[in-house]
CSV table of C-alpha atoms in Angstrom, one decimal:
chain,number,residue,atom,x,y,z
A,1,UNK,CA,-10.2,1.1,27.8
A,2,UNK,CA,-11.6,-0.5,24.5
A,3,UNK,CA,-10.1,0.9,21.3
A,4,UNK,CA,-13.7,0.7,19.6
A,5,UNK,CA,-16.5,2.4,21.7
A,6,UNK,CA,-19.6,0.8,19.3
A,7,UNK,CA,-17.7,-2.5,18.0
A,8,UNK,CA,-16.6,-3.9,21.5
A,9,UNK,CA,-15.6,-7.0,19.6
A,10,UNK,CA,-13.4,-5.4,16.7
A,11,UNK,CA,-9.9,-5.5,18.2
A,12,UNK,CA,-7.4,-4.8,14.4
A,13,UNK,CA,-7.4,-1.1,13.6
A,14,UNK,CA,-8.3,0.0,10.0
A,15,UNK,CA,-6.6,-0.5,7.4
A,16,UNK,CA,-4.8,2.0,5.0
A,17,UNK,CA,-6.4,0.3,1.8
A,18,UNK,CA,-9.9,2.0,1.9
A,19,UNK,CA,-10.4,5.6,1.4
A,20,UNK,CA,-11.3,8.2,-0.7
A,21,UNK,CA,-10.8,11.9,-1.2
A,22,UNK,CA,-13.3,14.7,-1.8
A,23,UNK,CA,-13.1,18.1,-3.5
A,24,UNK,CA,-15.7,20.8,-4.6
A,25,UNK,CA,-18.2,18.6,-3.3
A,26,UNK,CA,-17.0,15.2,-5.4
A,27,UNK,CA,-15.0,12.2,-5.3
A,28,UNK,CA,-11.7,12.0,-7.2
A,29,UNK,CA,-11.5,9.6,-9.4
A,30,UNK,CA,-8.7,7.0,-9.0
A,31,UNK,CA,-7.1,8.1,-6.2
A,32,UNK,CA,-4.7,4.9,-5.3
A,33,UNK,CA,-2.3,6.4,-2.7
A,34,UNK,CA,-2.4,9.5,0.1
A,35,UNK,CA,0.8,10.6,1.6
A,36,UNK,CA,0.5,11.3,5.6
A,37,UNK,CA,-0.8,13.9,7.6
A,38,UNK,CA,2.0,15.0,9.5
A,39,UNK,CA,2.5,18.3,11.2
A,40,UNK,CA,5.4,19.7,13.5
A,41,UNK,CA,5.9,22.1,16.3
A,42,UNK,CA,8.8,24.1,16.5
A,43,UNK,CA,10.7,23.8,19.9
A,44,UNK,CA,11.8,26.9,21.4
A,45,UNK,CA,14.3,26.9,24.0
A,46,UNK,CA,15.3,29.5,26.3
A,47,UNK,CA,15.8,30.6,30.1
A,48,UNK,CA,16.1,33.2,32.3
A,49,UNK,CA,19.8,34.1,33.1
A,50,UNK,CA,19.8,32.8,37.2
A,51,UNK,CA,18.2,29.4,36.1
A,52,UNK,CA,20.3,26.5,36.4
A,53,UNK,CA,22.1,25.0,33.1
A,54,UNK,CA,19.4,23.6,31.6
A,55,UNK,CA,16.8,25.3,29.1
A,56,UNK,CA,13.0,25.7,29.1
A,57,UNK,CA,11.3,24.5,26.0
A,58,UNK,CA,8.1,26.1,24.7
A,59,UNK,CA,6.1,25.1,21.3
A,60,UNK,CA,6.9,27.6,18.7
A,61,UNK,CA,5.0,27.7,15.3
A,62,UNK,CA,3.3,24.5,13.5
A,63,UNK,CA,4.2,23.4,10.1
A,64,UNK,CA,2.0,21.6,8.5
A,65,UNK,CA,3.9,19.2,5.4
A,66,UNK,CA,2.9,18.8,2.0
A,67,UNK,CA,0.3,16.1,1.3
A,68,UNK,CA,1.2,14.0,-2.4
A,69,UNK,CA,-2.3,12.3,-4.3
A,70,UNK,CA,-1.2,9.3,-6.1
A,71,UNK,CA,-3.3,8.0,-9.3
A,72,UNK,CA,-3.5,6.2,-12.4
A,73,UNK,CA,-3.4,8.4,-15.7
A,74,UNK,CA,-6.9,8.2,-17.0
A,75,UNK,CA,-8.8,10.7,-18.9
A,76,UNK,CA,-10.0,12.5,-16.1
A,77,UNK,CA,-8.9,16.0,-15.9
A,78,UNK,CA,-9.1,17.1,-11.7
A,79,UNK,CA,-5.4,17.0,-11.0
A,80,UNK,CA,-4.4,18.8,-14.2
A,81,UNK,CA,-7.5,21.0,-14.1
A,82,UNK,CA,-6.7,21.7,-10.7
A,83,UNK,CA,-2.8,22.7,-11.0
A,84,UNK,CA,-3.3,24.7,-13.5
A,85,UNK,CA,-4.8,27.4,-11.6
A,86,UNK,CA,-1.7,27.7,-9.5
A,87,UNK,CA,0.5,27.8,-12.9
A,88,UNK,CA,-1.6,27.5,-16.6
A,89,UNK,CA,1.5,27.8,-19.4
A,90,UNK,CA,0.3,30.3,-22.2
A,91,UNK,CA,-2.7,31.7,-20.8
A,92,UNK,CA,-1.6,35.0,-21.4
A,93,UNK,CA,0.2,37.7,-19.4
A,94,UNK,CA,-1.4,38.4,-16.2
A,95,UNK,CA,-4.0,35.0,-16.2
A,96,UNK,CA,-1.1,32.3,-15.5
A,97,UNK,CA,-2.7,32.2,-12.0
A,98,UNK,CA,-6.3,31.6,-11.0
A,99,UNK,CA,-6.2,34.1,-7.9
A,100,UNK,CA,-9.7,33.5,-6.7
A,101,UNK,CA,-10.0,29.5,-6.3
A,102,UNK,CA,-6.5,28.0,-6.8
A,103,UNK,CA,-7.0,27.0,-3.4
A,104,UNK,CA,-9.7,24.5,-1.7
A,105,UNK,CA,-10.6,22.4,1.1
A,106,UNK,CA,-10.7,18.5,0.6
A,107,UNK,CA,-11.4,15.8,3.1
A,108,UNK,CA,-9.8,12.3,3.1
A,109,UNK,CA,-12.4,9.2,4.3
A,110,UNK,CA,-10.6,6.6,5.4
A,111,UNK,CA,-13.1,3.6,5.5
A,112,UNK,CA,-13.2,0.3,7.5
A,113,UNK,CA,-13.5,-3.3,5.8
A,114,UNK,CA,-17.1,-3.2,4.8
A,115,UNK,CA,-16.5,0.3,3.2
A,116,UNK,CA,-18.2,2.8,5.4
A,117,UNK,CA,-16.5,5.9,6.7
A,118,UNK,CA,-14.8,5.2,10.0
A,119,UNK,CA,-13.0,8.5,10.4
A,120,UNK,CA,-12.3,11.7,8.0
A,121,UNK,CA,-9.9,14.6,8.1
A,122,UNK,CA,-10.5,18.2,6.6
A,123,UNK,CA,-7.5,19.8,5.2
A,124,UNK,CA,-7.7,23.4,5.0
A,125,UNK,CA,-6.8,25.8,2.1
A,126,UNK,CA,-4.8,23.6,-0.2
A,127,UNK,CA,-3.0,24.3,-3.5
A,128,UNK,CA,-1.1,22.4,-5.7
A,129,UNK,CA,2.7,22.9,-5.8
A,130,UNK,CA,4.2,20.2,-7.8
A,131,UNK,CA,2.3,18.4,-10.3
A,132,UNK,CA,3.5,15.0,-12.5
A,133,UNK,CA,1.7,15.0,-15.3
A,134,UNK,CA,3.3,11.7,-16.8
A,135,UNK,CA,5.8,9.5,-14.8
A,136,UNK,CA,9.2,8.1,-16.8
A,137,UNK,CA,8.3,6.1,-19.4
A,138,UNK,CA,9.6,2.4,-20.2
A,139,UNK,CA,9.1,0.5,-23.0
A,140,UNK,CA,10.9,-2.2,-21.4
A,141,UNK,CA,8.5,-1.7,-18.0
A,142,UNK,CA,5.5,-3.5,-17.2
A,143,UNK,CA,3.6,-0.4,-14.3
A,144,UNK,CA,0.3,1.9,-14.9
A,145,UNK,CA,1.3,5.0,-15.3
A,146,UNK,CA,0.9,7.3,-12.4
A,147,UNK,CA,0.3,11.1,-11.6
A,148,UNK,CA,0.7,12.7,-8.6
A,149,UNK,CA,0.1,16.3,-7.3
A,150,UNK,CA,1.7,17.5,-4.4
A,151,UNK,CA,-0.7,20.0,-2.1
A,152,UNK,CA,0.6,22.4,0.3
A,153,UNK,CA,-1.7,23.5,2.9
A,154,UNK,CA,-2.5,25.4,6.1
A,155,UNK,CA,-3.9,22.9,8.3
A,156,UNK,CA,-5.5,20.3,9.2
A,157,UNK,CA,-8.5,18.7,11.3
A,158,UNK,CA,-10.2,15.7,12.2
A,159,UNK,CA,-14.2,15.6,11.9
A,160,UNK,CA,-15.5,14.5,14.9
A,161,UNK,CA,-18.9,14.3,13.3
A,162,UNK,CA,-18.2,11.3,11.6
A,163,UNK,CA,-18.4,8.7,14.4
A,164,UNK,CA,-17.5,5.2,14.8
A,165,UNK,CA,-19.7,3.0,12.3
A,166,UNK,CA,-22.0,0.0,13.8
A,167,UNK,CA,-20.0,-2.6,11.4
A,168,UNK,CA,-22.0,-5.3,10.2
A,169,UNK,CA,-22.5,-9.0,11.0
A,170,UNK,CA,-23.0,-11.5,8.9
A,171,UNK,CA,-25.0,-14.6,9.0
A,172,UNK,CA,-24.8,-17.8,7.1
A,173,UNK,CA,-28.0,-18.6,5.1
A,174,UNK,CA,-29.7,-21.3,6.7
């Protein structure tokens, strides 16, 4: 079976270099590295009392784990803006917490070598649980600086609606 139903030709799968991620209907800015989607069933074992020695295994509840966005510090405000509606020091008793939207959905494109969306996954009701606002600073270091936020969630999905793109050819001039 071919790996690539509409480029019969392409045989190397995507790389992890392109991508983007979306929120509130927007691109983030910056966004240099995605952790993995990864997601794991509990195993439940058990068996009747006249079965033989061994056990019966059965999936038990799915965790999904934390996701972690990866970016260079620039001026713009989403990851900051966004962690601070789970937690937003000296707000005032009672408003530390933006109960109503401190969760969203994003998606994550990951695109093929010409830069169109080959596949994308929706992650469900995420919120920020660890934010880096600044990493460790070195004067003796020569590195961009880098935030990160780290997003809990409840699940994810892959859209199915975003099929495999007719890549392009190209043809020398003549």
């Amino acid at each position: 079976m071919a790996q690539f139903s509409v480029n019969a030709q392409r045989f190397d799968p995507y790389k992890t270099f392109k991508f983007r991620v979306k929120w509130d209907g927007r691109y983030v800015a910056g966004v240099s590295r995605v952790g993995a989607l990864r997601r794991s069933t509990e195993v439940i074992q058990h068996r009747e009392g006249g079965d033989p020695s061994s056990q019966r295994m059965s999936p038990g509840q799915t965790n999904y784990e934390a996701i972690t966005l990866e970016r260079g510090v620039t001026h713009d405000p989403e990851f900051e803006k966004w962690a601070n509606k789970v937690w937003n020091y000296g707000s005032g008793l009672g408003a530390e917490v933006s109960l109503k939207d401190f969760r969203k959905d994003i998606i994550i494109e990951l695109m093929n070598e010409a830069g169109q969306v080959a596949i994308a996954y929706k992650v469900y009701r995420c919120w920020v649980s660890e934010y880096e606002a600044l990493p460790d600073l070195d004067a003796n270091d020569n590195a961009v600086a880098i935030q990160n936020i780290t997003l809990q969630n409840e699940g994810w999905e892959r859209d199915y609606e975003v099929t495999e793109p007719e890549e392009p050819t190209f043809t020398e001039p003549s």
